Short mmCIF file of C-alpha atoms in Angstrom, two decimals:
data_model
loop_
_atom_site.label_atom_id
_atom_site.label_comp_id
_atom_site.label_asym_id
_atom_site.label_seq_id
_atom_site.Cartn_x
_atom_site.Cartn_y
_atom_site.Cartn_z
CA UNK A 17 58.37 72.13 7.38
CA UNK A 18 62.33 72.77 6.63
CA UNK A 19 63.71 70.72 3.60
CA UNK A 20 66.93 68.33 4.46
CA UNK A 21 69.17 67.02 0.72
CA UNK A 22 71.76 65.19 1.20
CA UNK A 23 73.74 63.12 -1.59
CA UNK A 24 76.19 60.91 -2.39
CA UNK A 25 78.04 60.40 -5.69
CA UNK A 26 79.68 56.98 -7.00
CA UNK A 27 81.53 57.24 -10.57
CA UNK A 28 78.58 59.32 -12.70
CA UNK A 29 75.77 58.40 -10.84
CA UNK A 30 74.39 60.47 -8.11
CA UNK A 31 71.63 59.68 -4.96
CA UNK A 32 70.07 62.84 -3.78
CA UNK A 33 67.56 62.15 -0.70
CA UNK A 34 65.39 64.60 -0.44
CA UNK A 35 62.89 65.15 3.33
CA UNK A 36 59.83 67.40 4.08
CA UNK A 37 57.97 69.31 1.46
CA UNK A 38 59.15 71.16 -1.39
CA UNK A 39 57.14 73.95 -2.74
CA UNK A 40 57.62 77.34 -3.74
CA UNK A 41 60.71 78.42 -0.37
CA UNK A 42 62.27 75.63 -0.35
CA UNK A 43 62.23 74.77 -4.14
CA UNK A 44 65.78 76.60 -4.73
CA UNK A 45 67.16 74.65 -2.36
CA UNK A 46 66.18 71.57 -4.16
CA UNK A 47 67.85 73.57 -7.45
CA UNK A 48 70.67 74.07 -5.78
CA UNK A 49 71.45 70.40 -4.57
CA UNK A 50 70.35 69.09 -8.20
CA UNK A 51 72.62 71.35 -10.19
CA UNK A 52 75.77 70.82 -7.88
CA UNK A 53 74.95 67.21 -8.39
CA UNK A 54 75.11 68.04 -12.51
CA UNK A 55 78.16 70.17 -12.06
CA UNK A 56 80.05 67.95 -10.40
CA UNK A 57 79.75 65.22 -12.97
CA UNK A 58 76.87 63.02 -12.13
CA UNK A 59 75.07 61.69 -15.55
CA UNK A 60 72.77 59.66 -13.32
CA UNK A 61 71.01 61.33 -11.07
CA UNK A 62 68.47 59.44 -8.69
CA UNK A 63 66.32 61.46 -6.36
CA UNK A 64 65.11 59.62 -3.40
CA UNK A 65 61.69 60.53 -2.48
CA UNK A 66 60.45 58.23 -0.17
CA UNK A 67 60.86 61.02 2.29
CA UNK A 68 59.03 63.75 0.84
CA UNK A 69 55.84 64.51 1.93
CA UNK A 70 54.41 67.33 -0.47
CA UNK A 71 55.81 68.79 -3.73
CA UNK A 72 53.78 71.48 -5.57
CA UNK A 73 54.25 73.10 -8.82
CA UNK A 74 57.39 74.44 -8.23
CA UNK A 75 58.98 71.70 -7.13
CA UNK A 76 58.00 69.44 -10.21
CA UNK A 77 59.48 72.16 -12.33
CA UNK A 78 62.69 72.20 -10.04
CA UNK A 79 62.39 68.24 -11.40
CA UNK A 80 61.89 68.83 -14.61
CA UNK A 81 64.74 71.38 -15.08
CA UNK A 82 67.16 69.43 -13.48
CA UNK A 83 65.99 66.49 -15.76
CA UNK A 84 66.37 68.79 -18.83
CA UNK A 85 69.82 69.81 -17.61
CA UNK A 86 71.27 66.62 -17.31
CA UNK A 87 69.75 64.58 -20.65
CA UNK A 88 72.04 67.89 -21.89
CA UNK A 89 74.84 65.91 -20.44
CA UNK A 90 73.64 62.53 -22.09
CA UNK A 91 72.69 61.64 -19.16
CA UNK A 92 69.12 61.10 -17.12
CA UNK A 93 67.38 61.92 -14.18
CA UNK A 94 65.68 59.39 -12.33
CA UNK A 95 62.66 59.63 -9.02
CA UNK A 96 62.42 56.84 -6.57
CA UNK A 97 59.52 55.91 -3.58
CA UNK A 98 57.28 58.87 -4.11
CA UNK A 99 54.65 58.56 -1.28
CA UNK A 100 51.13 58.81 -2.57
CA UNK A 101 50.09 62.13 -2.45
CA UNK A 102 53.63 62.77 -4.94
CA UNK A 103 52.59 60.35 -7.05
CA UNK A 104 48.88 61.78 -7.42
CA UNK A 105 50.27 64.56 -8.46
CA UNK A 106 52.81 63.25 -11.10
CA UNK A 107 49.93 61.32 -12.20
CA UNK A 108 47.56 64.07 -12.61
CA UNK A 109 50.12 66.83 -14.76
CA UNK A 110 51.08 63.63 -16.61
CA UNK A 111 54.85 63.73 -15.88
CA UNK A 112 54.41 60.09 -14.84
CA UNK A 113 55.39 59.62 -18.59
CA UNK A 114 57.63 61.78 -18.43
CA UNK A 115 60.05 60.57 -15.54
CA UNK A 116 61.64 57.47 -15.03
CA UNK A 117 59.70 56.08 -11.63
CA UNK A 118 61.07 53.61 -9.67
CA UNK A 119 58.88 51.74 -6.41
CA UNK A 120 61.59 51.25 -4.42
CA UNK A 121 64.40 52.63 -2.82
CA UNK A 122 66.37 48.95 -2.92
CA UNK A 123 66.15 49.98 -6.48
CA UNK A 124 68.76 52.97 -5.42
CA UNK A 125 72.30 51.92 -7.27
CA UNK A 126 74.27 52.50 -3.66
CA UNK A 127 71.68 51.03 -0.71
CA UNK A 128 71.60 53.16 2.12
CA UNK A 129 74.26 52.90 4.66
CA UNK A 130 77.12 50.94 2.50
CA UNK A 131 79.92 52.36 1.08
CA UNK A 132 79.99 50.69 -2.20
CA UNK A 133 84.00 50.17 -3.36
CA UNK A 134 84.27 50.92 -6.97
#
């Protein structure tokens, strides 16, 4: 299953929704859309996963480096909706502590489909 990323920035904060499964091919293309996200100023940076069906190692350290990279910045890295089978596994290496995890996706600062007006 092919990974889709798309994001969207607002002032310093930015969404990056995230489909299919991420594990060790299409990890770097997770990297990739994180640290463009970084680069391009976001000190906020909320990854929807409501649509993700699998992440394995590699993709958790993907995570975790982008996390690292932007707490650099002062800012922090945030994971919404993570189906179960995410979850279990966040759960069982213990980086539930470590993220922030939000339930929800209305939790997402810009709701899907509006074009908030700063």
């Amino acid at each position: 299953m092919e990974l889709k990323i798309s994001s969207r920035s607002h002032a310093d904060c930015a969404v990056v929704t995230v489909r299919g499964e991420i594990d060790l091919y299409t990890a770097p293309q997770l990297q990739s859309g994180l640290v463009n996200a970084v680069d391009d100023g976001a000190r906020r940076l909320v990854v929807d996963m409501s649509r993700v069906e699998f992440c394995d190692s590699t993709g958790m350290s993907v995570l975790l480096s982008a996390m690292k990279r932007v707490r650099a910045e002062g800012g922090d890295l945030e994971l919404v909706a993570p189906k179960p089978a995410v979850l279990k596994i966040l759960e069982v290496t213990g980086l539930n502590a470590v993220f922030t995890i939000r339930d929800s996706t209305d939790d997402l600062p810009m709701a899907a489909g509006s074009n908030a007006s700063g």
